[in-house]
Every structure is written in C-alpha cells, then in structure tokens.
XYZ file of C-alpha atoms in Angstrom:
697
model
C 95.752 271.113 127.155
C 96.500 267.570 127.695
C 98.631 266.516 130.688
C 100.316 263.231 132.209
C 101.463 263.063 135.486
C 104.024 260.950 137.487
C 104.819 260.754 141.118
C 108.219 261.052 142.388
C 109.315 259.494 145.912
C 107.759 255.950 145.707
C 110.751 253.958 146.485
C 111.536 256.298 149.569
C 111.172 255.079 153.143
C 108.386 256.516 154.946
C 106.407 259.459 154.279
C 107.733 261.717 151.649
C 106.112 264.925 149.567
C 104.388 264.289 146.695
C 106.483 265.914 144.229
C 104.855 265.562 140.483
C 106.481 265.883 136.836
C 103.602 266.617 134.784
C 103.898 267.169 130.732
C 101.805 269.240 128.641
C 100.891 267.944 125.553
C 101.969 271.018 123.283
C 104.952 271.843 121.442
C 105.785 274.765 122.092
C 108.943 277.858 122.189
C 110.782 277.206 125.686
C 109.254 280.737 127.333
C 105.627 279.704 126.603
C 106.488 276.266 127.932
C 107.477 278.276 131.189
C 104.278 279.886 131.163
C 102.439 276.677 130.855
C 104.363 275.503 134.166
C 103.728 278.617 135.904
C 99.608 278.428 134.871
C 99.915 274.823 136.927
C 101.349 276.407 139.502
C 105.046 275.479 139.113
C 108.006 275.665 136.428
C 109.726 274.319 134.002
C 111.417 271.000 136.064
C 114.476 271.015 137.268
C 115.873 267.514 137.659
C 118.105 266.207 140.911
C 118.773 262.803 140.262
C 118.873 259.638 138.062
C 115.365 258.494 139.217
C 113.800 262.125 138.344
C 115.463 261.897 135.402
C 113.958 258.570 134.692
C 110.545 259.705 135.571
C 111.138 262.683 133.193
C 112.131 260.277 130.370
C 109.111 258.106 130.795
C 106.722 261.336 130.288
C 108.806 262.282 127.411
C 108.387 258.492 125.673
C 104.427 258.921 126.094
C 104.652 262.203 123.531
C 106.831 260.842 121.008
C 108.717 264.023 120.719
C 111.528 265.946 122.632
C 110.510 267.953 126.013
C 111.661 271.187 127.679
C 113.512 270.814 130.778
C 113.921 273.959 132.984
C 117.661 274.480 132.724
C 118.824 277.538 130.765
C 122.414 279.232 129.854
C 123.626 282.011 131.797
C 124.529 284.310 129.059
C 124.797 283.838 125.417
C 128.712 282.223 125.756
C 129.886 279.633 127.615
C 128.522 276.471 129.511
C 126.990 278.245 132.350
C 123.567 276.946 133.087
C 121.151 277.930 135.629
C 117.337 276.109 136.706
C 114.718 278.544 136.318
C 112.768 277.818 139.324
C 115.951 279.052 141.330
C 117.222 275.719 143.002
C 120.600 274.513 143.009
C 120.700 271.407 141.754
C 124.201 270.076 140.470
C 122.792 267.155 138.583
C 123.257 267.049 134.821
C 122.820 264.407 132.163
C 123.895 265.875 128.683
C 124.767 263.540 125.848
C 128.112 263.015 124.640
C 128.919 266.047 122.926
C 126.780 268.235 124.586
C 126.181 270.936 125.098
C 127.818 272.618 122.005
C 125.687 275.674 121.640
C 125.933 274.834 117.729
C 125.698 278.153 115.808
C 125.430 280.449 118.887
C 121.909 280.050 119.066
C 121.430 276.998 121.823
C 120.350 278.602 124.779
C 117.595 276.183 126.575
C 117.852 272.268 127.263
C 115.835 269.628 126.297
C 115.505 265.944 127.011
C 115.553 264.361 123.723
C 113.669 261.318 122.762
C 116.011 259.910 119.918
C 118.304 259.394 123.113
C 117.051 256.192 124.102
C 119.220 256.999 127.342
C 116.998 260.160 127.793
C 120.172 262.485 128.075
C 120.080 266.090 127.259
C 121.312 268.451 124.659
C 121.241 272.231 124.132
C 118.800 273.516 121.680
C 117.320 277.051 119.974
C 114.626 278.403 122.964
C 112.819 280.236 120.272
C 113.144 278.413 116.608
C 110.370 276.468 115.351
C 111.796 273.596 114.349
C 113.142 273.262 118.121
C 109.534 273.117 119.764
C 109.171 270.775 122.527
C 106.450 269.526 125.108
C 107.177 270.821 128.554
C 107.821 268.999 131.425
C 106.522 270.952 134.567
C 107.281 270.654 138.050
C 104.591 270.959 140.288
C 104.810 270.933 144.241
C 101.875 270.279 146.533
C 103.388 270.505 150.392
C 99.418 269.115 151.336
C 99.924 266.029 149.979
C 101.967 262.814 151.341
C 102.657 259.242 150.458
C 103.188 256.485 152.487
C 105.980 253.268 151.410
C 106.018 250.484 153.202
C 109.060 250.097 155.553
C 112.021 248.555 153.406
C 114.283 245.348 153.862
C 118.221 245.803 152.568
C 118.933 244.144 149.733
C 121.124 241.723 151.708
C 118.972 240.442 154.319
C 118.664 237.321 152.749
C 115.365 235.195 152.636
C 113.029 235.428 155.919
C 112.216 231.997 156.109
C 114.968 229.668 154.455
C 114.115 226.429 153.557
C 110.643 226.400 154.413
C 108.885 227.096 151.244
C 109.360 226.533 147.168
C 108.021 228.267 144.457
C 106.816 227.023 141.286
C 105.882 228.816 137.914
C 102.932 227.755 135.941
C 103.460 228.199 132.363
C 100.084 229.771 130.996
C 99.304 233.415 130.828
C 95.857 234.049 133.066
C 94.560 237.148 135.116
C 95.345 237.912 138.549
C 92.299 236.061 140.035
C 92.569 233.106 137.990
C 96.604 232.876 139.115
C 95.656 232.945 142.519
C 92.673 230.751 142.147
C 95.067 227.980 140.646
C 97.646 228.483 143.303
C 95.429 228.187 146.146
C 94.202 224.859 144.040
C 97.687 223.305 144.539
C 98.060 224.099 148.326
C 99.739 227.576 147.815
C 99.302 231.031 147.089
C 100.679 233.444 144.840
C 104.010 234.238 145.976
C 105.364 236.851 148.313
C 108.520 238.350 148.231
C 110.078 239.121 151.730
C 113.945 240.008 150.290
C 116.333 240.338 146.980
C 117.423 236.689 147.483
C 113.840 235.448 146.908
C 112.998 238.099 144.194
C 115.944 236.731 142.415
C 114.954 233.277 142.855
C 111.387 234.268 141.143
C 113.190 236.403 138.448
C 115.271 233.604 137.377
C 111.655 231.587 136.814
C 110.113 234.496 134.785
C 113.437 234.985 132.841
C 113.166 231.149 131.726
C 109.045 231.317 130.939
C 110.317 234.475 128.834
C 107.097 236.857 129.917
C 106.005 238.809 132.989
C 104.636 237.128 136.237
C 101.944 237.666 138.657
C 103.462 237.937 142.435
C 100.782 237.633 145.291
C 100.794 241.553 145.432
C 97.404 243.466 145.011
C 96.031 247.077 145.857
C 92.829 247.093 148.189
C 92.881 250.173 150.787
C 96.678 249.423 151.168
C 99.040 246.666 149.381
C 98.842 243.450 151.041
C 99.989 239.832 150.129
C 97.354 237.326 149.040
C 98.975 234.913 151.639
C 98.240 237.371 154.493
C 101.951 238.229 155.128
C 103.298 241.355 156.057
C 104.758 243.487 153.244
C 108.163 244.611 154.299
C 109.750 244.087 151.000
C 109.290 246.475 147.957
C 110.804 246.394 144.884
C 108.890 248.784 142.420
C 110.475 250.306 139.324
C 111.193 253.914 139.306
C 107.849 255.715 138.982
C 105.752 252.439 140.239
C 103.181 251.718 141.226
C 101.084 254.311 139.455
C 97.669 252.877 139.082
C 97.218 254.180 135.996
C 93.566 255.297 134.791
C 92.623 253.610 138.309
C 92.588 249.926 137.292
C 96.066 248.869 137.936
C 95.867 247.143 141.215
C 97.720 244.330 141.032
C 101.601 243.636 141.029
C 104.150 241.964 138.457
C 107.233 241.003 137.856
C 108.135 242.801 134.493
C 109.852 240.390 131.636
C 111.016 244.088 130.105
C 113.098 245.098 133.350
C 115.725 242.327 133.447
C 116.480 242.950 137.322
C 113.172 241.750 138.555
C 111.566 244.953 139.140
C 107.857 245.401 139.728
C 104.775 247.403 138.320
C 100.916 247.519 138.792
C 98.861 246.243 136.173
C 95.366 245.981 135.567
C 94.224 242.413 137.337
C 91.764 241.456 134.877
C 92.667 242.793 131.490
C 93.456 239.964 128.953
C 96.507 242.258 127.454
C 98.123 242.193 130.795
C 97.717 238.583 131.612
C 101.306 237.105 133.130
C 102.386 233.571 134.466
C 101.449 233.051 137.909
C 104.324 231.944 140.324
C 102.828 230.409 143.568
C 104.620 229.923 147.033
C 104.057 226.627 148.599
C 105.086 225.166 151.969
C 108.042 223.046 152.862
C 107.941 219.631 151.583
C 104.856 220.400 149.013
C 105.966 220.029 145.710
C 102.715 219.664 143.850
C 102.921 218.307 140.112
C 101.657 221.421 138.236
C 99.822 220.761 134.958
C 98.978 223.414 132.479
C 95.127 224.433 133.920
C 92.657 225.964 131.808
C 91.499 229.244 133.433
C 89.431 228.797 136.465
C 87.110 232.060 135.207
C 86.471 233.999 132.407
C 88.568 236.886 131.672
C 86.496 239.814 130.998
C 86.479 241.287 126.973
C 88.962 243.891 126.438
C 90.123 245.187 122.818
C 93.257 246.869 124.225
C 93.101 249.533 121.281
C 96.203 251.684 121.643
C 94.958 254.267 119.504
C 97.137 257.148 117.663
C 97.243 260.523 118.614
C 96.690 263.616 116.900
C 96.510 262.858 113.518
C 97.986 259.102 113.943
C 96.156 256.280 112.577
C 94.522 254.461 115.070
C 96.134 250.794 116.123
C 94.114 247.562 115.416
C 93.040 245.560 119.007
C 96.177 243.790 120.148
C 94.166 241.373 122.261
C 92.914 239.398 119.627
C 96.567 238.685 118.103
C 98.415 237.785 121.644
C 100.946 235.331 121.755
C 100.981 232.611 123.087
C 97.143 232.113 121.684
C 96.204 228.745 123.110
C 97.093 226.622 119.796
C 99.694 223.747 120.396
C 101.100 221.908 117.582
C 103.739 218.617 117.616
C 106.664 219.976 115.571
C 108.726 217.425 113.992
C 112.133 218.940 114.120
C 114.017 215.953 112.764
C 117.239 214.723 113.268
C 118.870 217.877 114.913
C 122.542 216.141 113.815
C 122.034 216.228 110.247
C 122.109 218.836 107.485
C 118.636 220.333 106.185
C 117.762 219.958 102.438
C 119.099 222.747 101.719
C 118.906 226.628 101.648
C 116.465 228.412 99.401
C 116.615 231.901 99.313
C 119.443 233.478 97.004
C 120.381 236.819 95.779
C 120.772 237.417 92.007
C 121.724 240.854 90.905
C 119.685 243.407 92.877
C 116.495 241.014 94.322
C 116.096 238.037 96.120
C 114.485 234.743 94.543
C 113.474 231.315 95.299
C 113.320 228.568 92.839
C 114.411 231.246 90.510
C 111.054 233.376 90.700
C 111.613 236.819 92.224
C 110.221 237.407 95.644
C 109.763 239.788 98.428
C 110.454 239.594 101.645
C 107.387 240.554 104.064
C 106.950 240.145 107.630
C 108.174 241.764 110.933
C 110.913 241.962 113.269
C 110.364 239.124 115.663
C 112.925 240.650 117.582
C 113.242 238.578 120.587
C 110.747 237.217 123.165
C 113.040 237.636 126.358
C 115.777 240.444 125.379
C 119.051 238.402 125.337
C 117.860 235.397 126.825
C 116.390 233.205 124.122
C 118.783 230.746 122.500
C 121.368 228.377 124.156
C 121.824 227.236 127.304
C 118.653 225.449 127.020
C 116.642 228.604 127.223
C 114.786 228.055 123.923
C 112.590 225.403 125.627
C 111.109 228.133 127.820
C 110.497 230.291 124.319
C 109.363 227.577 121.620
C 105.833 228.471 122.327
C 105.877 231.978 121.879
C 108.114 232.168 119.160
C 106.113 229.558 116.857
C 102.914 231.596 118.221
C 104.575 234.709 116.698
C 105.673 232.586 113.317
C 102.047 231.147 112.788
C 100.691 234.870 113.341
C 103.059 236.210 110.659
C 102.304 233.160 108.287
C 98.513 233.816 109.020
C 98.991 237.560 107.640
C 100.629 236.291 104.452
C 104.146 237.515 105.888
C 107.106 235.323 104.629
C 110.320 236.469 106.736
C 111.121 237.652 109.948
C 114.359 239.079 111.950
C 115.363 237.827 115.215
C 117.934 238.626 117.711
C 120.237 236.196 119.261
C 123.670 237.005 121.296
C 122.057 240.639 121.643
C 125.134 242.252 123.883
C 126.372 239.243 124.894
C 123.989 238.850 128.217
C 124.317 235.059 127.928
C 125.942 233.964 124.709
C 128.589 233.678 123.482
C 130.502 231.538 126.420
C 133.759 233.956 127.490
C 136.465 232.525 129.522
C 138.430 234.168 132.162
C 140.864 236.076 129.746
C 137.712 237.713 128.090
C 138.144 235.319 125.118
C 134.980 233.328 123.583
C 135.073 229.577 124.003
C 131.878 228.221 122.891
C 128.733 229.376 121.964
C 127.204 228.334 124.987
C 127.730 226.471 128.442
C 125.461 223.999 128.018
C 125.604 223.171 124.582
C 122.223 223.906 123.198
C 122.521 227.007 121.233
C 122.990 225.094 117.686
C 120.528 223.046 118.192
C 118.074 225.623 119.558
C 118.688 227.597 116.434
C 118.178 224.924 114.559
C 114.649 224.139 116.242
C 113.552 227.521 115.530
C 115.076 227.611 111.785
C 112.816 224.148 111.443
C 109.460 225.926 112.826
C 110.017 228.683 110.481
C 110.405 226.500 107.797
C 107.526 224.528 108.701
C 104.842 228.149 108.063
C 107.219 228.849 105.175
C 109.145 231.667 106.929
C 112.894 232.500 106.776
C 114.534 234.036 109.153
C 117.441 236.350 109.232
C 119.722 236.364 112.722
C 120.461 239.393 114.173
C 124.003 238.222 116.004
C 124.543 241.616 117.925
C 122.990 244.851 118.770
C 125.070 248.517 118.744
C 122.200 250.456 119.793
C 122.728 250.170 123.512
C 126.021 249.632 125.047
C 126.747 246.752 127.296
C 130.972 246.086 128.543
C 131.155 242.370 126.758
C 130.587 244.128 123.095
C 134.031 245.982 123.912
C 136.509 243.319 123.565
C 134.480 242.046 120.310
C 134.809 244.964 118.515
C 138.544 246.670 119.632
C 140.783 243.411 120.164
C 140.734 241.594 116.974
C 142.184 238.630 119.101
C 138.667 238.039 120.724
C 136.893 238.936 117.757
C 138.677 235.976 116.114
C 137.873 233.688 119.235
C 134.226 234.269 118.464
C 134.406 233.737 114.615
C 136.571 230.258 115.512
C 134.472 228.960 118.620
C 131.196 230.120 117.801
C 130.378 231.974 114.455
C 131.819 229.160 112.104
C 130.358 225.980 113.877
C 126.859 227.940 113.595
C 127.000 228.731 109.932
C 128.481 225.718 109.193
C 125.714 223.787 111.242
C 122.590 225.640 109.568
C 123.870 226.514 106.324
C 121.303 224.049 104.639
C 118.304 224.640 106.514
C 115.601 226.062 104.520
C 114.460 228.525 107.217
C 117.805 230.391 107.465
C 116.992 233.855 105.348
C 120.553 235.017 105.819
C 122.745 236.929 108.570
C 122.299 240.499 109.939
C 125.593 241.033 111.757
C 124.973 243.736 113.767
C 121.568 246.342 114.623
C 121.961 250.119 114.378
C 126.481 250.390 114.889
C 125.270 254.053 114.877
C 123.613 254.164 118.455
C 127.659 253.242 119.730
C 129.896 254.941 117.085
C 131.652 257.848 117.605
C 130.286 261.115 115.715
C 132.455 264.126 114.961
C 135.863 261.491 114.099
C 138.251 262.657 111.467
C 140.400 260.560 109.449
C 142.021 260.762 106.408
C 140.253 257.965 104.855
C 136.772 258.645 104.337
C 135.234 255.319 104.896
C 136.216 255.985 108.829
C 135.404 259.633 108.608
C 132.339 260.372 110.547
C 131.984 264.272 110.628
C 129.433 263.777 108.372
C 127.573 262.239 111.192
C 127.766 265.525 113.212
C 124.409 266.438 115.299
C 122.829 263.189 113.341
C 122.192 261.491 116.706
C 124.610 259.072 116.285
C 126.242 258.214 119.229
C 123.169 258.209 121.223
C 123.818 255.426 123.295
C 127.514 256.200 124.115
C 130.570 256.877 121.805
C 132.299 253.736 122.205
C 133.650 252.912 119.148
C 135.182 254.130 116.019
C 133.903 253.672 112.633
C 136.890 251.527 111.539
C 136.160 249.289 114.982
C 132.831 248.746 113.463
C 133.873 248.110 110.246
C 136.182 245.409 110.786
C 134.028 244.044 113.392
C 131.100 243.539 110.535
C 133.580 242.219 107.364
C 135.497 239.686 109.735
C 132.235 238.084 110.407
C 130.727 238.836 106.801
C 133.766 236.847 105.558
C 133.647 233.793 107.988
C 130.130 233.479 106.848
C 130.903 233.490 103.388
C 133.513 231.308 103.483
C 131.141 228.565 104.999
C 128.464 229.623 102.898
C 129.439 231.964 99.986
C 125.998 232.578 98.552
C 124.347 233.033 102.226
C 122.471 237.029 101.989
C 124.582 238.883 104.315
C 123.541 242.666 106.060
C 124.251 245.176 108.761
C 121.200 247.338 109.447
C 121.321 250.820 109.741
C 119.633 253.156 112.146
C 119.031 255.630 108.987
C 119.529 255.601 105.012
C 121.933 258.475 105.371
C 124.572 256.458 106.350
C 123.399 253.718 103.900
C 124.152 255.954 100.730
C 126.109 258.394 98.910
C 123.222 260.570 97.651
C 121.614 263.314 99.215
C 125.291 264.507 100.200
C 125.352 261.298 102.582
C 128.157 258.692 102.764
C 127.604 255.107 102.492
C 129.829 253.320 105.156
C 128.481 250.137 104.015
C 129.798 249.623 100.854
C 132.068 246.689 99.266
C 135.283 249.384 99.390
C 134.976 250.717 103.079
C 133.827 247.171 104.451
C 137.144 245.617 102.067
C 139.523 248.302 103.778
C 138.385 248.179 107.577
C 138.552 244.160 107.623
C 141.432 243.439 104.992
C 139.228 240.369 103.629
C 138.081 239.117 100.088
C 134.818 238.361 100.977
C 133.841 240.431 103.648
C 131.123 242.833 102.744
C 127.850 242.478 102.334
C 125.215 240.751 100.232
C 122.357 243.628 100.517
C 121.590 246.793 102.264
C 119.011 247.260 105.397
C 117.953 250.484 106.682
C 115.473 251.729 109.303
C 112.962 254.438 108.885
C 111.362 256.572 111.568
C 109.535 259.946 111.673
C 110.641 262.635 113.909
C 107.991 264.937 115.244
C 105.546 263.162 112.891
C 107.669 263.893 109.802
C 109.964 261.837 107.941
C 113.138 263.038 107.265
C 113.457 264.415 103.533
C 115.654 261.412 102.729
C 113.370 258.871 104.319
C 112.595 255.564 102.286
C 108.916 256.071 102.419
C 109.386 259.485 100.238
C 111.614 257.927 97.877
C 111.876 255.078 95.056
C 114.603 252.744 96.175
C 116.440 253.612 92.575
C 117.098 256.832 94.287
C 119.656 255.775 96.553
C 121.695 254.332 93.676
C 122.689 251.128 95.564
C 124.222 247.894 93.643
C 122.528 245.653 96.170
C 118.900 244.839 97.022
C 117.809 247.465 100.119
C 115.061 246.090 102.830
C 113.333 248.818 104.801
C 113.999 246.475 107.895
C 112.509 248.624 110.819
C 109.473 250.899 110.455
C 105.864 251.241 112.001
C 102.793 253.166 111.781
C 103.024 254.750 115.201
C 105.926 256.625 114.033
C 105.094 256.460 110.362
C 104.162 260.164 109.425
C 100.832 259.334 109.139
C 101.076 256.497 107.227
C 98.834 253.419 107.862
C 101.222 249.609 108.089
C 99.302 248.626 104.595
C 100.518 252.034 103.483
C 103.986 251.432 104.078
C 104.262 248.006 103.134
C 102.323 248.551 99.776
C 105.220 251.550 99.413
C 107.835 249.581 100.004
C 106.270 246.731 97.691
C 105.868 249.302 94.781
C 108.610 251.510 94.783
C 111.379 249.506 94.026
C 112.416 247.899 97.727
C 113.085 244.076 98.446
C 111.654 243.480 101.699
C 109.642 245.232 104.547
C 109.701 244.455 108.342
C 107.625 245.998 110.781
C 108.959 246.776 114.396
C 108.105 244.354 116.258
C 106.089 241.046 117.296
C 106.216 241.486 120.709
C 105.026 244.829 120.696
C 105.893 245.483 124.293
C 107.893 248.730 124.785
C 106.702 252.197 122.983
C 106.778 252.807 120.244
C 106.003 250.054 118.273
C 102.520 248.799 116.808
C 100.557 246.162 117.873
C 101.085 243.106 116.532
C 97.523 243.309 114.583
C 98.144 246.490 113.215
C 101.368 244.559 111.989
C 98.899 242.374 110.422
C 96.962 244.506 108.274
C 100.125 245.396 106.569
C 101.321 242.129 105.470
C 97.789 241.290 104.366
C 97.427 244.159 102.170
C 100.027 242.399 99.841
C 100.265 238.740 100.403
C 98.759 238.025 97.139
C 101.171 240.191 95.031
C 103.089 238.455 92.398
C 104.215 241.391 90.002
C 107.963 241.050 88.868
C 107.604 244.193 88.175
C 107.495 245.436 91.398
C 108.308 243.438 94.207
C 107.553 239.700 93.268
C 105.902 236.964 95.101
C 105.226 237.179 98.430
C 103.201 234.162 98.783
C 106.499 231.557 98.301
C 106.757 227.939 99.576
C 110.085 226.691 101.078
C 109.270 222.598 100.001
C-alpha cells in the first residue's frame, strides 16, 4: 500500500503539532477508504482551511485521480454533512452547484481532480465508477516542528539602501550559483522582508524561470551570507525535503507571488538562475559565466505509475540548452514575405501540398509575462530553444499563449477599456521577433489570445461589456493582425483556451446555441461559473470577424476542453459551429475556420467519445479538426508515439502535445513529446495526414 505525506503547519510561528495528511494509493469505496485510514491510526481527512485544502489538492494531484474526504451526508436527503472524525470544522469548499445529491445517491464527498482549484463534489459512496483515493488525517502529538519567527509583510527592507541585487542569466546548481556570486564579491541573496522578496521576484519574473536564493538546510535553515533567518515565505506545504534530497531554496517561477520551495541542490533538472546580493556601492558587471563545477548526472526519469508508459528522460532536453545563435529579425517595421499556411476545404495546405500540423503547446515561458513591455527580451533564449527542440524532433507547429488573462497585456485605462497592446509599445515587435525565429525553424505559431480555464477579473469586462471588447479589437487586435498577417511564421489564431472552464452550465435558453443544460455534470464551470455561453460565443465571434476583415484567409479556432462541446454527434451539441457563432456575434465573418479540441483520460480511461477512440470523420464536422492538447501521462496507456500516429492516420489535421515547458502535473517531459513528433516526421501520405516536413521558404 503506497502512501504520500505532506505536513501541515510549516508556515506557522513557533512550535506546532505535526498533523499529517496522507494519501493511500488505492481506489476504493468510501467505507473502505475510512478503514484504510483507521489502519494508519487516523480517519479520512477533515479540512479546516484553504491551506489544508491546498495540501489535500496537491496530494490528490499526485494520483491523477479523485480523492475521498471524511465528509458524509447526514441522512439521505438535505445538505447537512458531518466529519466522520467527529470534528466540528465549519470549512467547506464545494464546487459551484454542489452538493446536488444527484439521483439521491450521492452521500459522500470527494475532492475532484478535474476541478483545478481543489473544489469538492458529493459522489456515490459505494458505486465502482466513483471509487477514489483516501486522504487520511493522521495525528502524532509526540512530534513538533519549529518554524523561524516571521517578520510582518509590511516592515520594508531591514537594511534599506545598503545592498543591491543582480540576476545571473544562466541556470546552474546551487553550489555553482553561490560560487559565481562569491566570485563577484557577494553571496546568493538573503531576504529579510516582503519588500526585498518582491524586488527579487521582479528579477525572476523577467528572467522567466526559477531562481536560487541563499537559503540552505544543514542542521537548520541558514543564509549563505551568515545573516539571521527572520523572514520565511515558503509555499504552502513547503519545505518538504522530498525524498530527503531537497535542501536548497528557490523562488519558483510557477508561483507568481514569489513564494519559495526547497529543491535538489545538485540535480540538473532543478538548475535555476542565481540572484546575487552585493554591498552598497558594488555594481559588478556580470557576464554570462560558465558553471564553476560540473553538475552531477541525473536522468530525471519521471516514469509512469501502474500501466502508464514511462517518460523519456527530461534532462537531455532541458531549455535553454546552451546553444546561442544570432537571429536576423530583418526590419521589424516592414511586413513579412507572406503567410504560407492556408485552409482549403477540410485540410491545411502549404504551397498546394496537404500538410499535417505536428508539434507541441509551448504554451508559455512565464505565464502571462512573455510578450509586451519588453518582456520577450528576457524570454527569447528559452523560446528559441523550444523551437529548436521541436524542429529537431520533426515538428512543424506550436501553440503559444499571449495575453492569457490580461496579467500584463493589453493595457487597460482607468475606465477598464483597452488603450493599447502594452504600456511600453514593444508588443508587436516582440511577436514579430518570435514569429521570425519560428520561421527560421520552419515552424508556424498559433497565437492563443486568452485563457478560459482560470478566472481573472480583467476578463470580466472583455467578455460581458461589448464596448470594452470593442476597445480591445480597435486598439489591440486589429493593429496586431495588420502587423503580422504576412509573417510566414504565423499559423493562425486560437481566440481562447477552454471557455468551458468559466461557462455557466445548466443554463436554460430558448436558443439551443446558448442553452448549456447538456453540460450538466460534465465538469464545465470548474474554475468559476462566470459567463453565459452567449457571452463567450460573442466574445469569440467578434474577434474572429475582426481578424478576418484584416486577414481573410488566416486560420482561426477556439480550443474546446472536450470534443463533447465540439460535435453534434454522440447526443452532444457543437457550440462552436458557424450558426452559433453568427447568432452570438452578429458578424458575417465571425466564425471559426477550423476546430480544435483537447483530450485527457479520466481515471486511466478515455471518454467513450474521445478522439483517440474514433476517426475524425465520426464527428461529422465541416472543417479541419486538430487534437490541440493531449499527453502520454493522461493517455489511457497510449504512448506519445501512439497518439501522434493515431492522429495522423485517423483523419485528424494536427496534433499538439501538452506542453513544452513540462513544469506542472500532469504533463509529459519534453523528451517524451519529441519521441511522439519523431514517430511521424517522415510521413508524406496525402491519403492520411499529408506532408509533415514542410518548408516555409
């Protein structure tokens, strides 16, 4: 019986009781789950705060499955629940619309993995299709943990004006990082206040990666410069010293708030940028150094669980890879020689040859911080590295997110309307540089404008207020489309990723295109039930129309989270079809020119209607269909090679694996994704997918 453990309380002041959440690696009924927890000396977990729920969610994420909590309905009706360990916790985190006691059989509570925010749902306590992993709370009153005394977040710098910090723009091990800083007369940075932490975080965000700080674990946590540990900003559940090898602290790129995590000091896959701290008046000119000591070898094999295929080693395909080449961007103020990719009928073509889009989702280097405001200058080395890797594997296309949720672009005025693409005026030149680099590697880029899988308040006005949307179209989208329409590296546009994350399911409307009752219990609305289907379709349609009025033949899509909202077959409804787009947007050109969908397994099985179980023709669509997100780790036992080959030989027009950065779970290593691309790179069969190795010259 396998278990994983995280410890609660590491962010508390002083001494705290060790209160463990443990997950049992066995999918069972609710009662069996409770018995397994009792065998460990505890009960199914009660949850009393967002912090504890986040820990439970992270444990659940390790299993790629849903998880039982110790919360059970009292009686057979009503929504009164009780914790089976007898605690009186008032905290709950039910998903919108839950609990609903569907069919009057759902009496026990699960944390559902498909809801990315760790929200809960009531489920059948006994049915085999609702088996889940137990999360147990195991108390041990004999163990205590001591955290350092914390400073408050508003104390400011402890030594204002008597130091400066600089980032070294090459990744290396912790020892190499400290050696480099010492060599320039400083140390890895010590942090003593929220203000100092924010200063370091700003440097790391610009670099687009995680950063070493000078905190390491011996008999206790100490700073390499010898200063006292007075400030503590580890992420919830950290430091955890996973596998006994994580003894050095990083500021993590995937957490935008600048929180810390302990990582392996020496493993190549945990290499990070050094941030050095120097005394006042010392401003050394740091050149890009070679590592001072060789990094130990590690293959970072993230192998699969159970019957899942193993992952190819990631370390051999890390980016950046040390290769630097000069890119001649040409005159960025002039147009490119012409976009090559076209759609004819139900397929993609370049130079009158049918082509198959094979590649990967980038999808970002620094989520929401890649383009505009001169941010690309700090990302371009990594972006080029991923383009080079995909090209080496025989890939020809990538899907890259640009505005995401409006974190840094476009630029909003005081009224909430969009006034420009970005504040510093580099957005278009950033995108052109990226597209021209891609063209060098014979790769076309599909720009995903927005993300509907997570909620950000900046999206609210754009989706709901037509005047705000029009301000973006006039001051952002149309200038962008005009500027890049002749770039060979432009593949097309993906207006928004997964609107289903924020759509309101179970909404009744006399117009079938806007009625979402068919999405009942589908998982739609997992991030927040924020927008009607009519709002979202208008949002997509108006942007599609604006692009096509500037560039009539450009490919345009919107990526659905599941093919069930992309087809009228299997008793589903295609919300993305021309009829619905035009009804919502009221614009003659406001429709998509190809479809794209995402597919992952659920509890190791694909949905019965999933693309990897059907030919593309079975969905009876009138446009090309690309499988725009998938991976091996959530591939129901299929290897990446199996998935790319299936896509090529079963009528699909493209396949993009998730995702090149490979930083979050669940995702494949880049090396695994490259194996999939390599498996079809020599294909030319026009009766199947068509030519893969095309040229943009």
